[in-house]
Amino acid sequence: MQIFEEMAAFRHDQLAFWSEPAAGYRGIIAIHDTTLGPALGGTRLWRYASEADALTDALRLARGMTYKAAIAGLKLGGGKSVILADERPRDRERLFRAHGRAVESLGGRYITAEDVGTSVDDMEFVRAETRWVAGVRGGSGDPSPATAHGVYQGIRACAQERYGDSCLEGRHVTVQGVGHVGYQLCAELAAEGARLTIADINTGSVERAVHEFGATAVAPEAIYDVPADIFAPCALGGVINDRTVARLRVDIVAGSANNQLAEPRHGNALQKRGILFAPDYVINAGGLINVYGELHGWSVERTRRKAAGIYDVVLNVFQRAREDGITAAEAANRVALQILTDARRPGSAEHGSCARRAVSMST
Ligand code: NAD
């Protein structure tokens, strides 16, 4: 792999490799961009097929965080770390303290949090070595309510765009996955009088949503075939794919799951079928807003208000898509890039303020 070519292709700032064999630690921290603020992104612990795969994942995820923070209007850059797991069981404390030292070495240019394969307990070990960590005990807690509120507002924006009316009373919404986010989303939708059809592989979760919200349950695979107004994927990525696009009988796809489109072309496939798609990293930014609120000592209400702003952001993306004749997913990337380009201009508030140096945290 040509590392500098790879970094230059998407304007990544910095890559840090850290090794502590005694702790079994092999970590990569990718900082994509710090124009708007310190790079924030979780730590992923994963067994990669190769070092190249780990590097590619770190670079791709870090870039995604830059776009997500920018479009959500947060003064944060994008970064991500990956720890390369192997087959040997590891002492988590030693592993994550080693990671904490790696994070600390960057002096605040990068702030970490939980991600796939890591937990609040792991972040406590990280915290023993560095203060550049969020999502710890006593912090902002479960991000799901903020995420769900942002998704709910994003769905209202979709309804406004599609039907000229953001009201969801009487609208039929299908929800795939009623876990942390899906359950809270159902609560908000039910409170507004939406009709719910849900699916989950966990029968306990299904029963709870049926009981509490009067939702109709269908088998997990049947959720794609239910005729409804809105489909909200809140379980897995890649659910909009060659197998499912043709089956959807809805006007709108808008949910919390990350990377809903199996490939970018599935965004075009939805558009061709006249289905409006809310780009996932735009509509599910409530979790990141929650972490940002933690870093800046925001109240729950303030975080919720900021998450509610996702309504306007989603409408802005749709407007850009219409103006440029592109899909909403492409438009979201353009809007995010525009925010970064504007911020890099000499004279802008962000220019040079934190681009290449550590940033102090207000908490
Ligand atoms: P979760 O694990 O609490 O919930 C996911 C639910 O999906 C579970 O109840 C699970 O049983 C169900 N599920 C799994 N496979 C399924 C299938 N094939 N069909 C139907 N249901 C299935 O996770 P979560 O925290 O609610 O997150 C949901 C999605 O939103 C994930 O993709 C996550 O990456 C994304 N997301 C979450 C947050 C957050 O704040 N939690 C923030 C941003 C994005």
Coordinates of C-alpha atoms and ligand atoms in Angstrom, one line a residue, residues 68 142-148 175-183 199-202 205 220-221 223-224 233-237 255-258 284-288, ligand 1:
K68 CA -20.4 13.9 10.1
D142 CA -26.2 6.5 26.7
P143 CA -26.2 8.4 23.4
S144 CA -29.3 6.6 22.0
P145 CA -32.0 9.1 23.1
A146 CA -30.1 11.9 21.4
T147 CA -29.6 9.8 18.3
A148 CA -33.2 8.8 18.2
V175 CA -38.8 0.2 12.0
Q176 CA -36.1 -2.5 11.5
G177 CA -34.4 -3.1 14.9
V178 CA -36.0 -1.9 18.1
G179 CA -32.8 -1.9 20.2
H180 CA -31.4 1.2 21.9
V181 CA -32.2 3.7 19.1
G182 CA -35.1 2.0 17.5
Y183 CA -37.0 1.7 20.7
A199 CA -39.1 -6.2 13.3
D200 CA -36.3 -7.5 15.4
I201 CA -34.4 -10.7 15.8
N202 CA -34.8 -10.4 19.6
S205 CA -37.5 -6.4 22.1
P220 CA -37.3 -9.8 10.3
E221 CA -37.1 -10.6 6.6
I223 CA -40.0 -5.8 7.0
Y224 CA -38.8 -4.9 3.5
P233 CA -33.5 1.0 9.3
C234 CA -32.2 1.0 12.9
A235 CA -30.3 -2.3 13.1
L236 CA -27.5 -3.1 10.6
G237 CA -25.6 -1.5 7.7
G255 CA -33.1 5.5 10.0
S256 CA -30.2 5.4 12.4
A257 CA -28.2 2.5 11.1
N258 CA -24.7 3.4 9.8
N284 CA -27.8 9.8 13.0
A285 CA -25.5 12.5 14.2
G286 CA -27.3 12.8 17.6
G287 CA -24.9 10.4 19.2
L288 CA -21.9 12.6 18.2
Ligands
NAD1 P1 -28.7 -2.0 19.3 O1 -27.8 -3.2 19.3 O2 -29.1 -1.6 20.7 O3 -30.0 -2.3 18.5 C1 -30.0 -3.0 17.3 C2 -31.2 -3.9 17.2 O4 -31.3 -4.5 15.9 C3 -31.2 -5.0 18.2 O5 -32.4 -5.0 19.0 C4 -31.0 -6.3 17.4 O6 -31.6 -7.4 17.9 C5 -31.7 -5.8 16.1 N1 -31.3 -6.6 14.9 C6 -30.1 -7.1 14.6 N2 -30.2 -7.7 13.4 C7 -31.5 -7.6 13.0 C8 -32.2 -8.0 11.8 N3 -31.6 -8.7 10.8 N4 -33.5 -7.6 11.7 C9 -34.1 -6.9 12.6 N5 -33.5 -6.5 13.8 C10 -32.2 -6.8 13.9 O7 -28.0 -0.9 18.5 P2 -28.3 0.7 18.6 O8 -27.4 1.4 19.5 O9 -29.8 0.8 18.7 O10 -27.9 1.1 17.1 C11 -28.7 0.8 16.0 C12 -28.0 1.3 14.7 O11 -27.8 2.7 14.8 C13 -26.6 0.7 14.5 O12 -26.4 0.5 13.1 C14 -25.7 1.8 15.1 O13 -24.4 1.7 14.5 C15 -26.5 3.0 14.6 N6 -26.1 4.2 15.5 C16 -26.4 4.1 16.8 C17 -26.1 5.3 17.6 C18 -26.4 5.3 19.1 O14 -26.5 6.3 19.7 N7 -26.7 4.1 19.7 C19 -25.6 6.4 17.0 C20 -25.4 6.4 15.6 C21 -25.6 5.3 14.9

